[in-house]
Amino acid sequence: MTKKEIQAYYQKKKILITGGLGFLGSNLAHALTNTGSCVTLLDPLFPEYGGNRFNVSEIEDRVGVILEDIRNEKLMESLVREHEIIFHIAGQTSHIDSLKDPFLDLDINCRGTLILLEAVRKFNPKAKIIYAGTRAQYGKILRSPVSEQDSMQPVDIYGVNKQAGEGYLWVYRDVHGLSCVSLRINNTYGPRHQMKQANYGILNWFIRLAVEGKPIPIYGDGNQLRDYNYVDDVTEAFLLAGAVPATVGEAFNLGSGHPVPFYQMAETIVKIVGKGELKKIPWPEERKKIEVGSYVADFSKFSKAAGWQPEITLEDGIARTVTFYEKYKEHYW
Ligand SMILES: NC(=O)c1ccc[n+]([C@@H]2O[C@H](COP(=O)([O-])OP(=O)(O)OC[C@H]3O[C@@H](n4cnc5c(N)ncnc54)[C@H](O)[C@@H]3O)[C@@H](O)[C@H]2O)c1
């Protein structure tokens, strides 16, 4: 699908984005409003997560915002009726927090997803649902690059519950005939990500440390490979997943095609920001237990099905991100 065709597809479409004030949701909202679709954002702005009203300040007059929770069953039952495409992006996103409060993760990532699916089944079974899955569903990496058929052995509660969330999608596809797509998203970075804590979104967090001239902690040797995507490429992936018929009923990996060692990502940030320094320290026990090893994604399935190809290099993406936060720091620090 060309950019023009995507534009035409989304024009006047009624779209719901759960978690729409967060990092991925708000970037997607910007792209969708440019296509002329009617966008509703659902987000309770829980302070622990990345929701931020400023994320949509430029498009506030072109989107509907509902400050509510996906676990509000009655609201979801009425909301899904009015929307043709639902990007289900809301979630508890921290691996560490999922271990500290497993029931909250269960409630948001599993029960919340089920509430949405039930509402769609009962009141709008023609709607298309695009789910924000994660590389964490694979857990320990046994084969590289990781393809969609590889085994799933999540190492933390977040990964288990995101995997269950995707599993519910396939039950609703097979038993109730719903149109569902899952994108197993990689480490993503870029503008509109929370910058207040290190619990998730480590690349963005390292940018903050560098901007403040602080040491950047590298656990162990930092040689594990990571596959970073700039948010605009992930936004494009969401748009394609929602528009291309061949994606329906399938799960797809996202990846960069240019994996780098973890320490090299941090070095690149220091070089671009011109401040900060890397500091190697031993793995904290809680992190070591859930470290999965080098992750490199095989995303050829999505490229073939939807023509998706990531375009932004790590250097370019970091430079764009730094520029964004230099301008809007006061809204994120
Ligand atoms: N950013 C990444 O690198 C990445 C990688 C893999 C998967 N994901 C998935 O993408 C999704 C979005 O991640 P993000 O990076 O944008 O995080 P984020 O924290 O910026 O956004 C998540 C949003 O969901 C909202 N939310 C939380 N609980 C909710 C609820 N009960 N009802 C409605 N909204 C709720 C939060 O307020 C927040 O605005 C998550 O589901 C995450 O698992 C993200």
Short mmCIF file of C-alpha atoms and ligand atoms in Angstrom, two decimals:
data_model
loop_
_atom_site.label_atom_id
_atom_site.label_comp_id
_atom_site.label_asym_id
_atom_site.label_seq_id
_atom_site.Cartn_x
_atom_site.Cartn_y
_atom_site.Cartn_z
CA MET A 1 0.00 0.00 0.00
CA THR A 2 1.43 3.41 -0.92
CA LYS A 3 1.31 6.33 1.49
CA LYS A 4 -1.41 7.87 -0.68
CA GLU A 5 -3.52 4.70 -0.49
CA ILE A 6 -3.13 4.57 3.28
CA GLN A 7 -4.21 8.20 3.45
CA ALA A 8 -7.31 7.44 1.39
CA TYR A 9 -8.13 4.32 3.41
CA TYR A 10 -8.21 6.13 6.74
CA GLN A 11 -10.02 9.23 5.56
CA LYS A 12 -13.26 9.61 7.56
CA LYS A 13 -12.73 6.22 9.26
CA LYS A 14 -13.86 6.14 12.89
CA ILE A 15 -10.91 5.08 15.00
CA LEU A 16 -10.55 4.31 18.70
CA ILE A 17 -7.10 4.25 20.29
CA THR A 18 -6.89 2.80 23.80
CA GLY A 19 -3.92 4.25 25.67
CA GLY A 20 -4.16 7.11 23.20
CA LEU A 21 -2.40 9.72 25.35
CA GLY A 22 0.69 7.54 25.80
CA PHE A 23 3.80 7.27 23.65
CA LEU A 24 2.72 4.93 20.83
CA GLY A 25 -0.96 5.89 20.99
CA SER A 26 -0.39 9.64 20.69
CA ASN A 27 2.13 9.32 17.85
CA LEU A 28 -0.41 7.17 16.00
CA ALA A 29 -3.11 9.77 16.74
CA HIS A 30 -0.98 12.47 15.07
CA ALA A 31 -0.56 10.34 11.95
CA LEU A 32 -4.26 9.46 11.81
CA THR A 33 -5.49 13.02 12.16
CA ASN A 34 -3.30 13.86 9.14
CA THR A 35 -5.27 11.31 7.11
CA GLY A 36 -8.59 12.93 7.99
CA SER A 37 -9.93 10.11 10.14
CA CYS A 38 -12.16 10.69 13.18
CA VAL A 39 -10.08 9.69 16.18
CA THR A 40 -11.13 9.00 19.77
CA LEU A 41 -8.47 8.53 22.44
CA LEU A 42 -9.25 6.58 25.61
CA ASP A 43 -6.78 7.01 28.45
CA PRO A 44 -7.19 7.50 32.21
CA LEU A 45 -3.76 9.21 32.45
CA PHE A 46 -2.60 6.99 35.31
CA PRO A 47 0.50 8.81 36.63
CA GLU A 48 2.67 5.63 36.60
CA TYR A 49 2.48 5.34 32.82
CA GLY A 50 3.39 7.43 29.81
CA GLY A 51 0.08 9.22 29.24
CA ASN A 52 0.58 12.96 28.85
CA ARG A 53 -1.99 15.52 27.73
CA PHE A 54 0.76 17.52 26.06
CA ASN A 55 1.30 14.59 23.67
CA VAL A 56 -1.84 15.65 21.80
CA SER A 57 -1.79 19.41 22.42
CA GLU A 58 -1.21 20.17 18.72
CA ILE A 59 -4.17 18.02 17.62
CA GLU A 60 -6.46 18.53 20.62
CA ASP A 61 -9.13 20.21 18.44
CA ARG A 62 -9.15 17.26 16.01
CA VAL A 63 -9.47 14.31 18.39
CA GLY A 64 -11.95 13.24 21.03
CA VAL A 65 -10.39 12.50 24.42
CA ILE A 66 -12.06 10.29 27.03
CA LEU A 67 -10.23 10.14 30.34
CA GLU A 68 -11.41 6.66 31.21
CA ASP A 69 -10.26 3.10 31.79
CA ILE A 70 -10.60 0.15 29.37
CA ARG A 71 -11.83 -1.86 32.36
CA ASN A 72 -15.02 0.22 32.43
CA GLU A 73 -17.24 -2.42 30.80
CA LYS A 74 -20.30 -0.26 30.23
CA LEU A 75 -18.27 2.48 28.60
CA MET A 76 -16.44 0.01 26.34
CA GLU A 77 -19.73 -1.53 25.26
CA SER A 78 -20.98 1.82 24.03
CA LEU A 79 -17.64 3.06 22.65
CA VAL A 80 -16.88 0.08 20.41
CA ARG A 81 -20.21 0.49 18.61
CA GLU A 82 -19.10 3.79 17.15
CA HIS A 83 -15.67 2.73 15.86
CA GLU A 84 -14.58 0.73 12.82
CA ILE A 85 -10.93 0.24 13.75
CA ILE A 86 -9.64 -0.13 17.29
CA PHE A 87 -5.95 0.18 18.09
CA HIS A 88 -5.61 -1.50 21.47
CA ILE A 89 -2.45 0.11 22.78
CA ALA A 90 -3.34 0.67 26.46
CA GLY A 91 -1.25 -1.32 28.86
CA GLN A 92 0.84 -1.69 31.95
CA THR A 93 4.25 -1.56 30.29
CA SER A 94 6.92 -2.16 32.94
CA HIS A 95 8.56 -5.60 33.27
CA ILE A 96 9.78 -4.81 36.80
CA ASP A 97 6.44 -3.40 37.98
CA SER A 98 4.68 -6.49 36.63
CA LEU A 99 6.72 -8.56 39.08
CA LYS A 100 6.03 -6.18 41.97
CA ASP A 101 2.29 -5.96 41.32
CA PRO A 102 1.34 -8.97 39.18
CA PHE A 103 -2.39 -8.58 39.78
CA LEU A 104 -2.47 -5.03 38.44
CA ASP A 105 -0.65 -6.21 35.29
CA LEU A 106 -3.11 -9.09 35.00
CA ASP A 107 -6.05 -6.76 35.43
CA ILE A 108 -4.99 -4.19 32.83
CA ASN A 109 -3.23 -6.36 30.26
CA CYS A 110 -5.49 -9.44 30.41
CA ARG A 111 -8.87 -8.47 31.86
CA GLY A 112 -8.74 -5.11 30.07
CA THR A 113 -8.11 -6.84 26.73
CA LEU A 114 -10.91 -9.33 27.40
CA ILE A 115 -13.35 -6.54 28.23
CA LEU A 116 -12.57 -4.90 24.90
CA LEU A 117 -12.92 -8.17 22.97
CA GLU A 118 -16.21 -9.02 24.66
CA ALA A 119 -17.60 -5.57 23.88
CA VAL A 120 -16.58 -5.95 20.22
CA ARG A 121 -18.02 -9.48 20.02
CA LYS A 122 -21.37 -8.36 21.42
CA PHE A 123 -21.79 -4.94 19.87
CA ASN A 124 -19.56 -4.48 16.83
CA PRO A 125 -18.11 -7.78 15.54
CA LYS A 126 -17.14 -6.14 12.22
CA ALA A 127 -14.60 -3.84 13.89
CA LYS A 128 -10.93 -4.52 13.28
CA ILE A 129 -8.67 -4.73 16.34
CA ILE A 130 -4.93 -4.08 16.20
CA TYR A 131 -3.13 -5.21 19.33
CA ALA A 132 0.15 -3.83 20.68
CA GLY A 133 1.99 -7.08 21.35
CA THR A 134 5.63 -7.21 22.39
CA ARG A 135 8.94 -8.94 21.87
CA ALA A 136 8.67 -9.81 25.60
CA GLN A 137 6.22 -12.56 24.59
CA TYR A 138 9.21 -14.59 23.32
CA GLY A 139 11.10 -14.30 26.59
CA LYS A 140 14.40 -16.22 26.56
CA ILE A 141 15.88 -16.11 23.08
CA LEU A 142 16.63 -19.59 21.82
CA ARG A 143 17.15 -18.83 18.12
CA SER A 144 18.20 -15.73 16.24
CA PRO A 145 16.75 -13.91 14.42
CA VAL A 146 13.43 -14.55 16.16
CA SER A 147 10.54 -15.38 13.85
CA GLU A 148 6.83 -15.56 14.64
CA GLN A 149 6.81 -19.38 14.86
CA ASP A 150 9.52 -19.49 17.53
CA SER A 151 8.67 -20.68 21.00
CA MET A 152 7.25 -18.32 23.58
CA GLN A 153 8.79 -18.51 27.02
CA PRO A 154 8.16 -15.14 28.67
CA VAL A 155 10.38 -14.48 31.69
CA ASP A 156 8.22 -11.95 33.52
CA ILE A 157 4.57 -11.39 34.36
CA TYR A 158 4.28 -8.61 31.76
CA GLY A 159 5.43 -10.99 28.99
CA VAL A 160 3.08 -13.77 30.15
CA ASN A 161 0.10 -11.43 30.32
CA LYS A 162 0.82 -9.75 26.97
CA GLN A 163 1.07 -13.25 25.48
CA ALA A 164 -2.27 -14.15 27.08
CA GLY A 165 -3.76 -10.92 25.70
CA GLU A 166 -2.68 -11.95 22.21
CA GLY A 167 -3.98 -15.48 22.86
CA TYR A 168 -7.44 -14.05 23.61
CA LEU A 169 -7.35 -12.34 20.20
CA TRP A 170 -6.90 -15.71 18.46
CA VAL A 171 -9.76 -17.28 20.41
CA TYR A 172 -12.05 -14.42 19.39
CA ARG A 173 -10.79 -14.77 15.80
CA ASP A 174 -11.39 -18.53 15.64
CA VAL A 175 -14.54 -18.87 17.71
CA HIS A 176 -16.31 -15.55 17.10
CA GLY A 177 -14.85 -14.51 13.75
CA LEU A 178 -13.37 -11.18 14.90
CA SER A 179 -10.76 -9.44 12.72
CA CYS A 180 -7.62 -9.13 14.81
CA VAL A 181 -3.95 -8.34 14.14
CA SER A 182 -1.05 -8.38 16.60
CA LEU A 183 2.17 -6.44 16.17
CA ARG A 184 4.94 -7.83 18.37
CA ILE A 185 6.65 -4.53 18.97
CA ASN A 186 10.33 -4.13 19.56
CA ASN A 187 12.14 -1.62 21.76
CA THR A 188 10.72 1.64 20.45
CA TYR A 189 11.96 5.16 21.18
CA GLY A 190 11.29 8.70 20.10
CA PRO A 191 9.27 11.84 20.88
CA ARG A 192 6.29 11.77 23.30
CA HIS A 193 7.70 8.98 25.47
CA GLN A 194 7.66 9.47 29.24
CA MET A 195 11.01 10.73 30.59
CA LYS A 196 10.32 10.53 34.32
CA GLN A 197 11.53 7.05 35.18
CA ALA A 198 13.85 4.24 34.09
CA ASN A 199 11.34 1.42 34.45
CA TYR A 200 10.60 1.18 30.75
CA GLY A 201 11.74 2.86 27.55
CA ILE A 202 15.44 2.69 28.40
CA LEU A 203 16.70 4.47 25.28
CA ASN A 204 14.59 7.53 26.03
CA TRP A 205 15.71 7.41 29.65
CA PHE A 206 19.38 7.35 28.56
CA ILE A 207 18.72 10.47 26.46
CA ARG A 208 17.52 12.22 29.60
CA LEU A 209 20.62 11.12 31.55
CA ALA A 210 22.89 12.33 28.74
CA VAL A 211 21.10 15.68 28.44
CA GLU A 212 21.61 16.12 32.21
CA GLY A 213 25.29 15.12 31.88
CA LYS A 214 24.77 12.15 34.19
CA PRO A 215 26.42 8.69 34.12
CA ILE A 216 24.60 6.13 31.97
CA PRO A 217 24.56 2.72 33.67
CA ILE A 218 25.43 -0.30 31.51
CA TYR A 219 24.74 -3.61 33.22
CA GLY A 220 27.49 -6.21 32.64
CA ASP A 221 29.40 -5.92 29.36
CA GLY A 222 26.44 -4.44 27.44
CA ASN A 223 27.19 -6.72 24.48
CA GLN A 224 23.63 -8.06 24.15
CA LEU A 225 22.10 -7.09 20.82
CA ARG A 226 18.98 -4.95 20.67
CA ASP A 227 16.82 -4.00 17.76
CA TYR A 228 15.54 -0.43 18.18
CA ASN A 229 12.72 1.11 16.17
CA TYR A 230 12.05 4.82 15.88
CA VAL A 231 8.43 5.58 16.71
CA ASP A 232 7.50 6.88 13.23
CA ASP A 233 8.33 3.46 11.77
CA VAL A 234 6.12 1.80 14.37
CA THR A 235 3.32 4.27 13.65
CA GLU A 236 3.60 3.34 9.97
CA ALA A 237 3.38 -0.33 10.98
CA PHE A 238 0.15 0.34 12.91
CA LEU A 239 -1.32 2.17 9.92
CA LEU A 240 -0.49 -0.74 7.61
CA ALA A 241 -1.74 -3.34 10.08
CA GLY A 242 -5.08 -1.54 10.23
CA ALA A 243 -5.41 -1.08 6.48
CA VAL A 244 -3.96 -4.09 4.66
CA PRO A 245 -6.46 -6.98 4.42
CA ALA A 246 -3.69 -9.63 4.39
CA THR A 247 -2.73 -8.77 7.96
CA VAL A 248 -6.02 -9.97 9.46
CA GLY A 249 -5.75 -12.90 11.83
CA GLU A 250 -1.96 -12.77 12.01
CA ALA A 251 0.85 -11.81 14.39
CA PHE A 252 3.87 -9.93 13.07
CA ASN A 253 7.28 -9.05 14.44
CA LEU A 254 8.64 -5.56 14.06
CA GLY A 255 12.38 -4.98 13.93
CA SER A 256 15.01 -2.59 12.63
CA GLY A 257 17.20 -4.74 10.38
CA HIS A 258 20.18 -3.11 12.14
CA PRO A 259 20.61 -4.62 15.60
CA VAL A 260 23.30 -3.02 17.76
CA PRO A 261 24.97 -3.98 21.04
CA PHE A 262 23.29 -2.28 23.99
CA TYR A 263 26.43 -0.29 24.88
CA GLN A 264 26.67 1.01 21.29
CA MET A 265 23.15 2.44 21.55
CA ALA A 266 24.26 4.31 24.70
CA GLU A 267 27.51 5.48 23.02
CA THR A 268 25.50 6.83 20.10
CA ILE A 269 23.34 8.86 22.50
CA VAL A 270 26.41 10.33 24.24
CA LYS A 271 27.94 11.22 20.86
CA ILE A 272 24.79 12.94 19.60
CA VAL A 273 23.92 14.75 22.84
CA GLY A 274 27.58 15.65 23.43
CA LYS A 275 27.22 14.94 27.16
CA GLY A 276 26.96 12.02 29.58
CA GLU A 277 29.27 9.04 30.05
CA LEU A 278 28.86 5.27 30.08
CA LYS A 279 29.41 3.51 33.39
CA LYS A 280 29.61 -0.28 33.48
CA ILE A 281 28.10 -1.79 36.64
CA PRO A 282 27.15 -5.35 37.66
CA TRP A 283 23.67 -6.59 36.76
CA PRO A 284 21.20 -5.91 39.57
CA GLU A 285 19.74 -9.25 40.67
CA GLU A 286 16.12 -8.34 39.74
CA ARG A 287 17.17 -7.38 36.19
CA LYS A 288 19.56 -10.29 35.65
CA LYS A 289 16.82 -12.80 36.39
CA ILE A 290 14.66 -11.47 33.56
CA GLU A 291 17.37 -10.68 30.99
CA VAL A 292 16.62 -12.61 27.78
CA GLY A 293 19.92 -12.27 25.86
CA SER A 294 20.42 -10.84 22.39
CA TYR A 295 17.18 -10.04 20.58
CA VAL A 296 17.12 -9.70 16.81
CA ALA A 297 13.75 -9.77 15.04
CA ASP A 298 12.99 -11.39 11.72
CA PHE A 299 10.26 -9.06 10.43
CA SER A 300 10.13 -10.45 6.88
CA LYS A 301 6.58 -11.76 7.44
CA PHE A 302 5.26 -8.22 7.95
CA SER A 303 7.36 -6.84 5.10
CA LYS A 304 5.86 -9.44 2.75
CA ALA A 305 2.27 -9.04 3.97
CA ALA A 306 2.16 -5.26 4.24
CA GLY A 307 5.27 -3.90 2.53
CA TRP A 308 6.56 -2.45 5.81
CA GLN A 309 10.20 -1.42 5.96
CA PRO A 310 11.70 0.62 8.81
CA GLU A 311 13.34 3.76 7.45
CA ILE A 312 14.84 5.76 10.30
CA THR A 313 18.40 4.91 11.36
CA LEU A 314 19.36 4.84 15.02
CA GLU A 315 21.52 7.97 14.63
CA ASP A 316 18.80 9.91 12.87
CA GLY A 317 16.11 8.73 15.28
CA ILE A 318 18.15 9.69 18.35
CA ALA A 319 18.96 13.12 16.86
CA ARG A 320 15.24 13.76 16.16
CA THR A 321 14.35 12.65 19.68
CA VAL A 322 16.93 14.90 21.29
CA THR A 323 15.69 17.86 19.25
CA PHE A 324 12.11 17.17 20.39
CA TYR A 325 12.98 17.09 24.10
CA GLU A 326 15.24 20.13 23.86
CA LYS A 327 12.18 22.02 22.66
CA TYR A 328 9.54 20.51 24.96
CA LYS A 329 11.56 19.42 28.00
CA GLU A 330 9.31 21.22 30.50
CA HIS A 331 6.39 18.93 29.58
CA TYR A 332 8.27 15.68 30.15
CA TRP A 333 10.85 16.13 32.91
N1 LIG B 1 7.20 1.34 23.70
C1 LIG B 1 7.70 0.16 23.47
O1 LIG B 1 8.91 0.01 23.27
C2 LIG B 1 6.79 -1.05 23.43
C3 LIG B 1 7.36 -2.28 23.06
C4 LIG B 1 6.52 -3.39 23.01
C5 LIG B 1 5.17 -3.28 23.31
N2 LIG B 1 4.67 -2.09 23.69
C6 LIG B 1 3.24 -2.03 24.03
O2 LIG B 1 2.69 -0.87 23.48
C7 LIG B 1 1.70 -0.34 24.35
C8 LIG B 1 1.94 1.13 24.59
O3 LIG B 1 3.22 1.35 25.14
P1 LIG B 1 3.80 2.80 25.29
O4 LIG B 1 5.26 2.67 25.16
O5 LIG B 1 3.07 3.73 24.43
O6 LIG B 1 3.49 3.08 26.82
P2 LIG B 1 2.83 4.36 27.51
O7 LIG B 1 2.88 4.11 28.98
O8 LIG B 1 3.41 5.61 26.99
O9 LIG B 1 1.32 4.26 27.00
C9 LIG B 1 0.41 3.38 27.56
C10 LIG B 1 -0.86 4.16 27.84
O10 LIG B 1 -1.85 3.24 28.29
C11 LIG B 1 -2.61 3.93 29.27
N3 LIG B 1 -3.29 2.97 30.12
C12 LIG B 1 -2.78 2.20 31.11
N4 LIG B 1 -3.75 1.49 31.69
C13 LIG B 1 -4.90 1.79 31.05
C14 LIG B 1 -6.24 1.38 31.19
N5 LIG B 1 -6.57 0.51 32.15
N6 LIG B 1 -7.18 1.88 30.36
C15 LIG B 1 -6.83 2.76 29.37
N7 LIG B 1 -5.57 3.20 29.21
C16 LIG B 1 -4.62 2.72 30.04
C17 LIG B 1 -1.61 4.76 30.04
O11 LIG B 1 -2.22 5.83 30.75
C18 LIG B 1 -0.67 5.22 28.92
O12 LIG B 1 -1.05 6.49 28.43
C19 LIG B 1 1.70 -1.18 25.61
O13 LIG B 1 0.60 -2.07 25.53
C20 LIG B 1 3.00 -1.94 25.53
O14 LIG B 1 2.88 -3.21 26.10
C21 LIG B 1 5.45 -0.97 23.76
#
